[in-house]
Coordinates of C-alpha atoms and ligand atoms in Angstrom, one line a residue:
M29 CA 117.9 89.9 114.2
K30 CA 118.9 92.3 111.3
I31 CA 117.8 95.9 111.9
L32 CA 117.9 98.8 109.5
I33 CA 118.1 102.1 111.3
T34 CA 117.6 105.1 108.9
G35 CA 119.0 108.4 109.9
G36 CA 121.6 106.8 112.3
A37 CA 124.1 109.6 111.8
G38 CA 121.6 112.1 113.2
F39 CA 121.0 113.0 116.8
I40 CA 118.3 110.6 117.9
G41 CA 119.0 107.9 115.4
G42 CA 122.7 108.1 116.2
N43 CA 122.0 107.6 119.9
F44 CA 119.7 104.8 119.1
V45 CA 122.4 103.0 117.0
S46 CA 124.8 103.2 120.0
Y47 CA 122.1 102.0 122.4
M48 CA 121.3 99.0 120.3
I49 CA 124.9 98.0 119.6
D50 CA 125.5 98.2 123.4
K51 CA 122.4 96.4 124.5
Y52 CA 122.2 93.7 121.8
P53 CA 125.6 92.5 120.7
T54 CA 124.1 89.7 118.7
Y55 CA 121.9 91.9 116.5
E56 CA 123.2 93.1 113.1
I57 CA 122.8 96.9 113.0
Y58 CA 122.7 98.7 109.6
N59 CA 122.9 102.5 109.8
L60 CA 121.7 104.1 106.6
D61 CA 122.1 107.8 106.3
A62 CA 122.4 110.4 103.5
L63 CA 124.9 112.4 105.6
T64 CA 123.2 115.8 105.1
Y65 CA 124.3 118.8 107.1
A66 CA 122.7 117.2 110.2
G67 CA 124.6 113.9 110.0
D68 CA 127.8 113.2 111.7
L69 CA 129.6 109.8 112.0
A70 CA 132.2 110.9 114.6
K71 CA 129.8 109.8 117.3
H72 CA 130.3 106.2 116.1
E73 CA 134.0 106.2 116.1
A74 CA 134.2 103.6 118.9
I75 CA 131.9 101.1 117.1
R76 CA 132.9 101.8 113.6
N77 CA 134.9 98.5 113.3
Y78 CA 132.4 96.3 115.2
K79 CA 131.5 93.3 113.1
N80 CA 127.8 93.8 113.7
Y81 CA 127.8 97.5 112.8
H82 CA 127.4 98.4 109.1
F83 CA 127.1 101.9 107.6
I84 CA 125.5 102.7 104.3
K85 CA 125.6 106.2 102.8
E86 CA 122.4 106.5 100.9
N87 CA 119.3 108.8 100.6
I88 CA 116.0 107.2 101.4
V89 CA 114.5 108.8 98.3
N90 CA 116.7 106.6 96.1
R91 CA 114.2 103.9 95.3
A92 CA 116.6 101.7 93.2
A93 CA 119.3 101.7 95.9
I94 CA 116.8 101.1 98.7
Y95 CA 115.2 98.2 96.9
S96 CA 118.5 96.6 96.1
L97 CA 119.6 97.0 99.8
F98 CA 116.4 95.4 101.1
Q99 CA 116.7 92.5 98.6
Q100 CA 120.4 91.9 99.5
E101 CA 120.0 92.2 103.3
R102 CA 116.5 90.9 104.0
F103 CA 116.0 93.0 107.1
D104 CA 113.9 91.8 110.0
C105 CA 113.0 95.3 111.2
V106 CA 113.2 98.9 110.1
V107 CA 113.5 101.8 112.6
H108 CA 113.0 104.9 110.5
F109 CA 114.5 108.1 112.0
A110 CA 115.7 109.7 108.8
A111 CA 114.1 113.1 108.3
E112 CA 114.6 116.7 107.8
S113 CA 113.8 117.9 111.4
H114 CA 114.3 121.6 111.9
V115 CA 111.1 123.7 111.9
D116 CA 112.9 127.0 111.0
R117 CA 114.5 125.4 108.0
S118 CA 111.1 124.1 106.8
I119 CA 109.7 127.6 106.9
E120 CA 112.6 128.8 104.7
D121 CA 112.7 125.9 102.3
P122 CA 109.7 123.4 102.7
E123 CA 110.3 121.3 99.5
V124 CA 113.1 119.1 100.8
F125 CA 110.9 118.3 103.9
T126 CA 108.2 116.8 101.6
R127 CA 110.7 115.0 99.5
T128 CA 112.6 113.4 102.4
N129 CA 110.0 113.0 105.0
V130 CA 107.0 112.0 102.8
L131 CA 108.5 110.5 99.6
G132 CA 111.5 109.0 101.4
T133 CA 109.1 107.3 103.9
Q134 CA 107.0 106.0 101.0
V135 CA 110.1 104.4 99.4
L136 CA 110.9 102.6 102.6
L137 CA 107.3 101.4 103.1
D138 CA 107.2 100.1 99.6
A139 CA 110.5 98.2 100.0
A140 CA 109.4 96.8 103.3
N141 CA 106.1 95.8 102.0
D142 CA 107.3 94.2 98.7
I143 CA 110.3 92.5 100.1
G144 CA 108.9 91.6 103.6
I145 CA 109.6 92.8 107.1
K146 CA 108.6 91.8 110.7
K147 CA 108.3 95.4 112.1
F148 CA 108.5 98.9 110.7
I149 CA 108.7 101.7 113.3
H150 CA 108.2 105.2 112.1
I151 CA 109.7 107.8 114.4
S152 CA 107.4 110.8 114.4
T153 CA 106.7 113.8 116.6
D154 CA 104.2 115.4 119.0
E155 CA 104.2 118.4 116.6
V156 CA 101.8 116.6 114.3
Y157 CA 99.0 117.4 116.9
G158 CA 99.5 121.2 116.5
D159 CA 99.6 123.2 119.7
L160 CA 97.8 123.7 123.0
E161 CA 96.8 126.8 125.0
L162 CA 99.4 127.9 127.4
D163 CA 97.3 127.8 130.5
S164 CA 95.3 124.6 129.9
N165 CA 95.9 121.2 131.4
T166 CA 95.2 119.5 128.1
L167 CA 97.6 116.8 126.9
F168 CA 98.1 115.3 123.5
T169 CA 96.9 111.7 123.4
E170 CA 97.3 109.3 120.5
T171 CA 93.7 110.1 119.5
T172 CA 94.1 113.8 119.4
P173 CA 93.3 115.0 115.9
I174 CA 96.3 115.8 113.7
Q175 CA 96.6 119.5 113.0
P176 CA 100.2 120.4 112.0
S177 CA 101.3 124.1 111.9
S178 CA 104.6 124.1 110.1
P179 CA 105.8 122.6 106.8
Y180 CA 108.0 120.3 108.9
S181 CA 105.1 119.0 111.1
A182 CA 102.8 118.7 108.0
S183 CA 105.4 116.5 106.3
K184 CA 105.7 114.3 109.5
A185 CA 101.9 114.1 109.8
S186 CA 101.7 113.1 106.1
S187 CA 104.2 110.4 106.6
D188 CA 102.3 109.1 109.7
L189 CA 99.2 108.9 107.5
L190 CA 101.0 106.9 104.8
V191 CA 102.5 104.5 107.4
H192 CA 99.0 104.0 108.9
S193 CA 97.6 103.4 105.4
Y194 CA 100.2 100.6 104.7
Y195 CA 99.0 98.9 107.9
R196 CA 95.3 99.2 106.9
T197 CA 95.8 98.3 103.3
Y198 CA 98.6 95.8 103.2
H199 CA 98.8 94.7 106.9
L200 CA 102.4 95.9 107.1
P201 CA 103.4 95.4 110.7
V202 CA 103.9 99.1 111.7
N203 CA 104.1 101.3 114.7
I204 CA 104.3 105.1 114.9
T205 CA 106.0 106.7 117.8
R206 CA 105.5 110.4 118.6
C207 CA 108.1 112.0 120.9
S208 CA 108.4 115.3 122.5
N209 CA 111.5 117.6 122.4
N210 CA 114.6 115.5 122.8
Y211 CA 117.8 116.7 124.5
G212 CA 121.2 115.0 125.2
P213 CA 124.6 114.4 123.6
Y214 CA 125.2 115.0 119.9
Q215 CA 122.2 117.2 119.2
H216 CA 122.8 119.6 116.3
A217 CA 123.6 123.2 117.4
E218 CA 120.6 124.6 115.5
K219 CA 118.3 123.3 118.4
L220 CA 117.4 125.4 121.4
I221 CA 119.5 123.6 124.1
P222 CA 122.8 123.0 122.3
L223 CA 122.4 126.5 120.7
T224 CA 122.1 128.1 124.1
I225 CA 125.0 126.2 125.5
S226 CA 127.2 127.1 122.6
K227 CA 126.2 130.8 122.8
V228 CA 126.9 130.9 126.6
L229 CA 130.3 129.3 126.2
N230 CA 131.2 131.9 123.6
K231 CA 129.5 134.8 125.5
Q232 CA 127.2 135.6 122.6
K233 CA 123.5 136.7 122.6
I234 CA 120.9 134.0 122.7
P235 CA 117.9 134.6 120.3
V236 CA 114.7 133.9 122.2
Y237 CA 111.7 133.9 119.8
G238 CA 108.7 136.0 120.7
D239 CA 108.0 136.4 124.4
G240 CA 109.9 133.2 125.3
K241 CA 106.9 131.7 127.0
N242 CA 106.3 128.9 124.5
V243 CA 106.3 125.6 126.3
R244 CA 107.9 122.3 125.2
D245 CA 108.0 118.9 126.9
W246 CA 111.6 117.7 127.3
L247 CA 112.6 114.1 127.0
H248 CA 116.2 112.8 127.5
V249 CA 117.3 111.0 124.3
Y250 CA 118.4 107.9 126.3
D251 CA 114.8 107.6 127.6
H252 CA 113.6 108.0 124.1
C253 CA 115.9 105.2 122.9
A254 CA 114.6 102.9 125.6
A255 CA 111.0 103.6 124.6
V256 CA 111.7 102.8 120.9
D257 CA 113.4 99.6 121.9
L258 CA 110.3 98.6 123.9
V259 CA 108.0 99.4 120.9
L260 CA 110.3 97.4 118.7
H261 CA 109.9 94.3 120.9
E262 CA 106.5 94.8 122.4
G263 CA 104.5 97.3 120.3
V264 CA 101.2 96.1 119.1
N265 CA 101.1 96.3 115.3
G266 CA 99.2 99.3 113.9
E267 CA 99.4 101.3 117.1
V268 CA 100.7 104.8 117.8
Y269 CA 102.7 105.5 121.0
N270 CA 103.3 108.9 122.4
I271 CA 106.7 109.3 124.2
G272 CA 107.1 112.3 126.5
G273 CA 109.4 113.3 129.3
N274 CA 106.7 114.8 131.6
N275 CA 108.8 117.9 131.8
E276 CA 107.0 121.0 130.6
K277 CA 109.3 124.0 130.5
S278 CA 109.0 127.4 128.9
N279 CA 111.9 128.4 126.5
I280 CA 112.9 131.3 128.7
D281 CA 113.1 129.0 131.7
I282 CA 115.4 126.6 129.7
V283 CA 117.6 129.4 128.5
S284 CA 117.8 131.0 132.0
S285 CA 118.6 127.6 133.6
I286 CA 121.5 127.0 131.2
I287 CA 122.9 130.4 131.7
E288 CA 122.6 129.9 135.5
M289 CA 124.3 126.5 135.4
L290 CA 127.2 127.8 133.2
D291 CA 127.7 131.4 134.4
G292 CA 124.9 133.2 136.1
S293 CA 126.6 136.6 135.8
L294 CA 126.1 136.8 132.0
D295 CA 123.3 138.9 130.5
L296 CA 122.9 137.2 127.1
I297 CA 119.1 136.9 126.5
E298 CA 117.9 138.7 123.3
Y299 CA 114.2 138.6 122.4
V300 CA 113.9 138.4 118.6
T301 CA 111.0 138.2 116.1
D302 CA 108.8 135.2 116.7
R303 CA 109.0 132.1 114.5
L304 CA 106.1 132.1 111.9
G305 CA 103.2 129.9 113.0
H306 CA 105.0 129.2 116.3
D307 CA 103.2 126.5 118.3
R308 CA 102.5 127.8 121.8
R309 CA 102.6 124.7 124.0
Y310 CA 103.2 121.0 123.5
A311 CA 102.3 118.6 126.3
I312 CA 102.0 114.9 125.8
D313 CA 100.3 112.0 127.6
S314 CA 102.6 108.9 127.6
S315 CA 100.2 106.6 129.6
K316 CA 99.8 104.2 126.6
I317 CA 103.5 103.4 126.4
S318 CA 103.8 103.3 130.2
K319 CA 101.3 100.4 130.1
L320 CA 103.9 98.5 128.1
G321 CA 106.4 99.1 131.0
W322 CA 108.3 102.3 130.1
K323 CA 108.8 105.4 132.1
P324 CA 111.4 108.2 131.7
M325 CA 114.3 107.7 134.1
Y326 CA 115.9 111.2 133.7
K327 CA 114.9 114.0 136.0
F328 CA 115.1 117.2 133.9
N329 CA 117.6 119.1 136.1
T330 CA 120.0 116.1 136.3
G331 CA 119.6 115.4 132.6
L332 CA 120.3 119.0 131.7
E333 CA 123.3 119.2 134.0
K334 CA 124.8 116.1 132.4
T335 CA 124.0 117.4 129.0
I336 CA 125.7 120.7 129.6
D337 CA 128.7 118.9 131.0
W338 CA 128.9 116.7 127.9
Y339 CA 128.9 119.8 125.6
V340 CA 131.5 121.6 127.7
R341 CA 133.7 118.5 127.5
N342 CA 133.1 118.1 123.7
Q343 CA 133.3 121.6 122.3
N344 CA 134.8 120.2 119.2
F345 CA 131.4 119.0 118.3
F346 CA 130.3 122.6 117.7
K347 CA 133.3 123.4 115.5
E348 CA 132.0 122.5 112.1
K349 CA 128.4 123.4 112.9
V350 CA 128.8 127.0 114.2
N351 CA 130.7 129.9 112.6
E352 CA 132.8 132.4 114.4
N353 CA 129.7 134.7 114.9
G354 CA 128.0 131.8 116.7
N355 CA 125.5 131.2 113.9
V356 CA 124.6 127.8 112.5
Ligands
LIG3 C1 116.4 127.5 117.6 C2 115.6 128.4 118.6 C3 114.4 127.9 119.1 N1 113.6 128.7 119.9 C4 112.4 128.2 120.4 C5 111.4 127.6 119.4 C6 110.7 126.5 120.2 O1 109.6 127.0 120.9 C7 111.7 126.0 121.1 C8 112.5 124.8 120.7 O2 112.9 125.0 119.4 P1 113.7 123.9 118.5 O3 114.9 123.5 119.3 O4 113.9 124.4 117.2 O5 112.7 122.6 118.6 P2 111.2 122.5 118.1 O6 110.8 123.5 117.1 O7 110.3 122.5 119.3 O8 111.2 121.1 117.4 C9 112.0 120.0 117.9 O9 111.1 119.1 118.7 C10 110.2 118.4 117.9 C11 109.4 117.5 118.9 O10 108.5 118.4 119.6 C12 110.8 117.6 116.8 O11 109.8 117.0 116.1 C13 111.6 118.5 115.9 O12 112.3 117.8 114.9 C14 112.7 119.3 116.8 O13 113.4 120.2 116.0 O14 112.7 127.1 121.3 C15 114.1 130.0 120.3 O15 113.4 130.7 121.0 N2 115.3 130.4 119.7 C16 116.0 129.7 118.9 O16 117.1 130.2 118.4

């Protein structure tokens, strides 16, 4: 089995590359990544010289290069993680989000469709559904209407629609997965959990947006990798699968837990101006993928403790990503 993993130098894609190399030593794994600010190959140091691991530095928007790679390698499957992923950056500079997330996805779809593929998995996000009321019990299901709030989530929703259209029009064997907020090793320091850990380790103020009561559902990245693996092997073509951790937490609870676990005596919380268009609550129903046989294995407190421990032991990871003022 020859698998192309796009965005394999990023956080989730990078963990997925390692997971697949460990679990399937007979698979050929191709990691294609543009190595933007969010990419980092240090995480693959241990597998760099494996015969079944191949790295290609390329941008998914480069149609000629992508076509030539597909023609040369004749992949069986594509697992497409490559994306601009940070909501705050999309508010500052939306264009690259459309270019990479929409046009880049289209290039991959065209190459897969023209040259042939057995499975195309598009990794998407629960953010395409928009947001929920804080005090409701409502959950996003796969049939919840798409109503994105940020330029980031609009670009992901647009690419989801394109992927679906290639299934309907050309019968391309696709799946779309929509995950909740991931945490775990190797996440970029711009995201809430690593950012908070880095700030606490350096005794710097932690910017909490708005009133800090926004709620996210937290999923350990290893649980996410297992879910994508399952969809790759068992997913029904054309279907969307939600993947959530069943762990709803407010941002202020997350930040307070991290401070408590590292040094409860510190007073570092700083409420700052809210994110524009800030979604209030995400909560996701994963019962469809659980029927395929998946459930999250990580309990949030254990997962968070292990994650904090990993960042404490690997503080070098922050070095190139955070300046001396603690800013990304
Ligand atoms: C960076 C930062 C974030 N926040 C808040 C905003 C959010 O409510 C929450 C989490 O923020 P972020 O870590 O940026 O993640 P969020 O915007 O939820 O989006 C993440 O999770 C999504 C899945 O839900 C993914 O699709 C996105 O690619 C990923 O970036 O914490 C703060 O209060 N302060 C901060 O400094």
